[in-house]
Tab-separated table of C-alpha atoms in Angstrom:
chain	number	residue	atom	x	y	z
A	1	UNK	CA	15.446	13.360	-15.328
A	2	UNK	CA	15.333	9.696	-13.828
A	3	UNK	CA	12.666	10.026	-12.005
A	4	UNK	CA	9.148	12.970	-10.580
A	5	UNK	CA	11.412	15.264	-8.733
A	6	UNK	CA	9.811	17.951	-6.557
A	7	UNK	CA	11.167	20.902	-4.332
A	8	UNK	CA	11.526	21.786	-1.924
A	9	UNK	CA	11.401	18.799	0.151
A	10	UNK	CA	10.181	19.740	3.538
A	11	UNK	CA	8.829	23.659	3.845
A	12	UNK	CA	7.850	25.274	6.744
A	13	UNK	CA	5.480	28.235	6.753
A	14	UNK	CA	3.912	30.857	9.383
A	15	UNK	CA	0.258	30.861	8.796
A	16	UNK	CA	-0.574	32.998	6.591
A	17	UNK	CA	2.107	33.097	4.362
A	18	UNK	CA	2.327	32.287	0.655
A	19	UNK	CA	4.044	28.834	-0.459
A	20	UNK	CA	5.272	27.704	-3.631
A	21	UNK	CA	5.871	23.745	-4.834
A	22	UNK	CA	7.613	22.585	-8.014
A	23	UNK	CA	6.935	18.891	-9.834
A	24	UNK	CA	9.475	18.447	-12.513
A	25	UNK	CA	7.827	15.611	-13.939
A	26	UNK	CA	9.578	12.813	-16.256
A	27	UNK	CA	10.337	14.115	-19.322
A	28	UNK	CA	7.908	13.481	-21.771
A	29	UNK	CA	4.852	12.894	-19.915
A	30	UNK	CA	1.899	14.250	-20.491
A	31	UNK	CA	-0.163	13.898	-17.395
A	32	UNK	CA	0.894	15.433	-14.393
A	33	UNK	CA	-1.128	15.044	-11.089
A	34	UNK	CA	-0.870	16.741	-7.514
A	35	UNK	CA	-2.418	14.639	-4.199
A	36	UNK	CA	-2.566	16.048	-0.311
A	37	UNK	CA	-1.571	13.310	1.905
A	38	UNK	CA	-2.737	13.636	5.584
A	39	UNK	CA	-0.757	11.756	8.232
A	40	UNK	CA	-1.661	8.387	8.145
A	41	UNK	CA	-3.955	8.610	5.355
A	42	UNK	CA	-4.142	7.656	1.571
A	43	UNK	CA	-3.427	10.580	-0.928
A	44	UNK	CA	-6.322	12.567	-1.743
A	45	UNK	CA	-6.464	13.980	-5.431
A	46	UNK	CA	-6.172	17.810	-5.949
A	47	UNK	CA	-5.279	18.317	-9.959
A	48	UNK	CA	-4.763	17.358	-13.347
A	49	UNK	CA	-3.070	18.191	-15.912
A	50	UNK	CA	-3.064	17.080	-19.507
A	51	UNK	CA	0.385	18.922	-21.323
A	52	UNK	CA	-0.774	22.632	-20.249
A	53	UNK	CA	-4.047	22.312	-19.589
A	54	UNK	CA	-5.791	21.843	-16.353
A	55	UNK	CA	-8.573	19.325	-16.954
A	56	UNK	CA	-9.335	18.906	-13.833
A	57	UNK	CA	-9.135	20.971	-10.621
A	58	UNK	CA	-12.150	19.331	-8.635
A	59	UNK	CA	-10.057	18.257	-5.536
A	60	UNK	CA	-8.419	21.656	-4.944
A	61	UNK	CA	-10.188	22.480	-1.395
A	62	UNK	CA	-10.654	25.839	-1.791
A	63	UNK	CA	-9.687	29.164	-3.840
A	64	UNK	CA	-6.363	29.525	-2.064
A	65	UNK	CA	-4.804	27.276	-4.004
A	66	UNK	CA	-3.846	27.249	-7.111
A	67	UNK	CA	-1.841	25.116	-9.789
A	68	UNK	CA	-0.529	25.801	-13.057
A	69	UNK	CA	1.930	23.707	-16.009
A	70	UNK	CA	2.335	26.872	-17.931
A	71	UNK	CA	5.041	24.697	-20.513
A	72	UNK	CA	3.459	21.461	-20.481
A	73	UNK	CA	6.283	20.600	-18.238
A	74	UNK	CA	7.185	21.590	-14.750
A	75	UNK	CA	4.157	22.372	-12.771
A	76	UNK	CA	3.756	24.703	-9.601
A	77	UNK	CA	1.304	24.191	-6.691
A	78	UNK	CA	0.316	27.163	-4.920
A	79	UNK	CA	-1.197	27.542	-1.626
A	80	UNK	CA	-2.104	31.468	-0.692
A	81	UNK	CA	-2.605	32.370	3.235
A	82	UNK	CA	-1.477	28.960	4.395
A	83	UNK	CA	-3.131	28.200	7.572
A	84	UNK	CA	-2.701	24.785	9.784
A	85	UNK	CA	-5.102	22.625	8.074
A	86	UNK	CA	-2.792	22.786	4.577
A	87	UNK	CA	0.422	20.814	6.561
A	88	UNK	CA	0.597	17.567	4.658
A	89	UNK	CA	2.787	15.911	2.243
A	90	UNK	CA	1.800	16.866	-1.357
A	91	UNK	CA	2.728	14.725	-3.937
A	92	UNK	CA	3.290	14.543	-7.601
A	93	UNK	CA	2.557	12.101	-9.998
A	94	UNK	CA	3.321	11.731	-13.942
A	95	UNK	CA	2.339	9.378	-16.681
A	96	UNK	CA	2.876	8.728	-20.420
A	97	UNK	CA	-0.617	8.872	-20.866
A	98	UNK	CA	-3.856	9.214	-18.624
A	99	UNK	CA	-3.425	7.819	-15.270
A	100	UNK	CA	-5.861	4.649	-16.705
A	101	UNK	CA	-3.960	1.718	-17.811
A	102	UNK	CA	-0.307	3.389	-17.686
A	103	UNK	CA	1.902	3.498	-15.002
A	104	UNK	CA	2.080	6.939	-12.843
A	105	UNK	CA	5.202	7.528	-11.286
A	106	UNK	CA	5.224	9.382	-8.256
A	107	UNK	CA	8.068	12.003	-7.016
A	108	UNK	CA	9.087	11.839	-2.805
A	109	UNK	CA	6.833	14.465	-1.540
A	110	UNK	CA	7.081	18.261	-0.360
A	111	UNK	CA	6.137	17.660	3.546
A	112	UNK	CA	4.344	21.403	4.472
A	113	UNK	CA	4.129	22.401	8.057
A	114	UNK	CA	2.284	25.606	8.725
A	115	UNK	CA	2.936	27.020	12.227
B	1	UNK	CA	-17.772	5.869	3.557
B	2	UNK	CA	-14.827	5.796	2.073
B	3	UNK	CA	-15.296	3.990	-1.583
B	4	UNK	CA	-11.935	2.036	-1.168
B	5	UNK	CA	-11.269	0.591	2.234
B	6	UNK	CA	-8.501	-1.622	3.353
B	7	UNK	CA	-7.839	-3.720	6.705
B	8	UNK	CA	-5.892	-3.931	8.989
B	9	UNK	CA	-4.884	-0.376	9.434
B	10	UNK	CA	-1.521	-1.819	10.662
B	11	UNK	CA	0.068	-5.225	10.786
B	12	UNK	CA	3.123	-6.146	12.822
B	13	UNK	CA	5.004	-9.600	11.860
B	14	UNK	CA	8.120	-11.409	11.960
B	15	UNK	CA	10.776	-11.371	9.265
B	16	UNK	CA	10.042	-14.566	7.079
B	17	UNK	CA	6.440	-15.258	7.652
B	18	UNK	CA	3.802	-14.501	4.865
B	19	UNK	CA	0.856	-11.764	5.247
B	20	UNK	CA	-2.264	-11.350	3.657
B	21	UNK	CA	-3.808	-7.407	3.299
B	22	UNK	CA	-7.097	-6.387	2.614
B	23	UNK	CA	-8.775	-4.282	0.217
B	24	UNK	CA	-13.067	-3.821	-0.469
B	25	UNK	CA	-14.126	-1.340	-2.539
B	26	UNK	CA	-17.670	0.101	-3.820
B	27	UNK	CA	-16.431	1.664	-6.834
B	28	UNK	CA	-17.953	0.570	-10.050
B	29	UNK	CA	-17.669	0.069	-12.804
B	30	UNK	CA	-13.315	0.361	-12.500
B	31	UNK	CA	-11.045	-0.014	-14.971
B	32	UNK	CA	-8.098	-0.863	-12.911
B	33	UNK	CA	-7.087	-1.842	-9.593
B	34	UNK	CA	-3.521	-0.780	-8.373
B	35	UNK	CA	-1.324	-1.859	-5.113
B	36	UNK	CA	1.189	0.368	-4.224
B	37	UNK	CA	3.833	0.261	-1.366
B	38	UNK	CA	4.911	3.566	-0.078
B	39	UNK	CA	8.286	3.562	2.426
B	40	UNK	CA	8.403	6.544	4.842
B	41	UNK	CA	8.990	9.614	3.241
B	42	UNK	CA	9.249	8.354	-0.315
B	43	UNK	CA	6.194	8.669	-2.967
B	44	UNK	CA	3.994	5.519	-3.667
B	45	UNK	CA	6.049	3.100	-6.053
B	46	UNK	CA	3.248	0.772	-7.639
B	47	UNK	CA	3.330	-3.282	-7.204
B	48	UNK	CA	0.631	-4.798	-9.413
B	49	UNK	CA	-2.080	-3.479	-11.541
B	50	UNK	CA	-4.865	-5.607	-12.859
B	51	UNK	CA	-8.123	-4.669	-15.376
B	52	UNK	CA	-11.345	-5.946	-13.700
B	53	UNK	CA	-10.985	-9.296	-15.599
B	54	UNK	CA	-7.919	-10.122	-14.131
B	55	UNK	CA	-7.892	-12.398	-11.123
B	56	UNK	CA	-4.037	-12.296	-10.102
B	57	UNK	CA	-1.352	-10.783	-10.708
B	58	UNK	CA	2.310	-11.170	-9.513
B	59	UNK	CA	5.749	-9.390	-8.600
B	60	UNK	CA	8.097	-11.174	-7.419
B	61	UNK	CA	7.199	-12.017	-3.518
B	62	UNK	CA	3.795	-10.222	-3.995
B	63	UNK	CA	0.785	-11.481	-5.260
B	64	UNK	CA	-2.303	-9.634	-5.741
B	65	UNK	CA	-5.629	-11.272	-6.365
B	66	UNK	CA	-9.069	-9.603	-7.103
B	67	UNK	CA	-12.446	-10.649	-7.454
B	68	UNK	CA	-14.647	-8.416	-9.084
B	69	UNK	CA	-17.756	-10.189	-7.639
B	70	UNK	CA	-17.208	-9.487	-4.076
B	71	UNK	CA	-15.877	-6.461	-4.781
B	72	UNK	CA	-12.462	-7.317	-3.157
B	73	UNK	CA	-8.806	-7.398	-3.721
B	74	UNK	CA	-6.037	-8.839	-1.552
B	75	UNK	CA	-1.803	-8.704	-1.459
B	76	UNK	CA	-0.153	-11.589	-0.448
B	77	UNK	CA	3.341	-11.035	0.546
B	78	UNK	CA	5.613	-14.436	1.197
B	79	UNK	CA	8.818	-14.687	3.063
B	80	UNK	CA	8.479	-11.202	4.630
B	81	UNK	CA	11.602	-9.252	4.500
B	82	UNK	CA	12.568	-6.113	6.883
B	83	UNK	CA	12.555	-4.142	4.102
B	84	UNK	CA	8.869	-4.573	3.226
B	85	UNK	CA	8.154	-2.434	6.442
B	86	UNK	CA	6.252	0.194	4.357
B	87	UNK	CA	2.221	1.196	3.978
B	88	UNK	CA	0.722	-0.491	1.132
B	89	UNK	CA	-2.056	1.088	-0.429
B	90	UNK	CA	-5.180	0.079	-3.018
B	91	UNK	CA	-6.060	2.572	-5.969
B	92	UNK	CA	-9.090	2.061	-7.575
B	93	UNK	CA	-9.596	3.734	-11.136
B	94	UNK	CA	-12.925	4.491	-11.943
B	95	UNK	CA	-13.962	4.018	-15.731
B	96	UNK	CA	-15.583	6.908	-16.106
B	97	UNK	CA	-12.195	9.202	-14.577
B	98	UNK	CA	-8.854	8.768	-15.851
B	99	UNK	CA	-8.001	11.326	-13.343
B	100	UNK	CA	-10.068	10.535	-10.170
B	101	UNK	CA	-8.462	7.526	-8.882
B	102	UNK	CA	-9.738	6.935	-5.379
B	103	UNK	CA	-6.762	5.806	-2.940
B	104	UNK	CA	-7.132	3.980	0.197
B	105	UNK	CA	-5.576	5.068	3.705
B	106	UNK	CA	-2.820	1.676	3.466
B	107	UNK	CA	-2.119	-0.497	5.681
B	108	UNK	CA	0.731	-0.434	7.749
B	109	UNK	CA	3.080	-2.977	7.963
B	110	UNK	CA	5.833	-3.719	10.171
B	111	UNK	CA	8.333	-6.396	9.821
B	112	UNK	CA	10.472	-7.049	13.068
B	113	UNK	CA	13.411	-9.725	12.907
């Protein structure tokens, strides 16, 4: 595609129940990156992928969530037994190479509340 | 304390005047220094990018400067349009992370006619 397209774009979950967010990232990039973004504040880092492999899932804040880029391509975020403090936009992000030098495009966002 | 911090947290101005935003950061050493602008509801859409040796850098009506002394970056924007009303946010890549990249919380801006 064009452009970092992720679904859904706005989700809604009870606490407590399961969610699942898609990044289809531009074709041909290697990196792929996921970022929680509080209201009002700068995106906060949560993963990294290089192609398949995770390389880095420092930021994830705690075991309920989980990512995974099982093709090298499209990559699902995870969040298990949502509760309140998840709702915030979570955004995706792809470059050709390492974020670095090269540009990182991002998609629009999957806005999560969790009621 | 935040490593990248940026001021003001929100700026209100008239259509056609210039602005100035703010951006200090502790990180170091970095290996790049992004400004993005991010419009309500959209992903961040990046502006400028310059390596540590870089002083300024333009696009178009924005110009970013940084001085790697003082640790501090600004964005200039001239002739303000309405659509510029958007949060503008500084990314700092460390050089030891090609992954971290620290993001500040933006500033908001507001441009009324």
């Amino acid at each position: 595609g064009a452009g970092v397209s992720q679904s859904p774009r706005y989700k809604v979950a009870k606490r407590g129940q399961d969610v699942a967010l898609r990044c289809d990232p531009i074709s041909g990039h290697v990196s792929l990156f996921w970022y929680q973004q509080a209201l009002g504040q700068g995106p906060e880092f949560l993963t990294y992928f290089q192609n398949e492999a995770q390389l880095d899932k420092s930021g994830l804040p705690s075991d309920r969530f989980f990512a995974e880029r099982p093709e090298g391509s499209v990559s699902t975020l995870k969040i298990q037994r949502t509760q309140q403090e998840d709702s915030a936009v979570y955004l995706c992000a792809s470059s050709s190479k390492g974020f670095g030098n090269t540009e990182a495009f991002f998609g629009q966002g999957t806005r999560l509340t969790v009621v | 304390k935040n490593q990248v911090e940026q001021s003001p947290q929100s700026l209100i101005i008239l259509e056609g005047k210039n602005c100035t935003l703010q951006c200090n950061y502790t990180v170091s050493p970095f290996s790049n220094l992004r400004w993005y602008k991010q419009d309500t509801g959209r992903g961040p859409v990046s502006l400028t990018i310059m390596t540590f040796s870089e002083n300024t850098k333009s696009n178009g009506r924005y110009t970013a400067t940084l001085d790697a002394d003082t640790k501090q970056s600004s964005l200039h924007i001239t002739a303000s349009q309405l659509s510029d009303s958007a949060s503008y946010i500084c990314v700092v890549s460390p050089y030891s992370s090609a992954s971290k990249i620290i993001f500040g919380s933006g500033t908001r801006l507001s441009i009324r006619p």
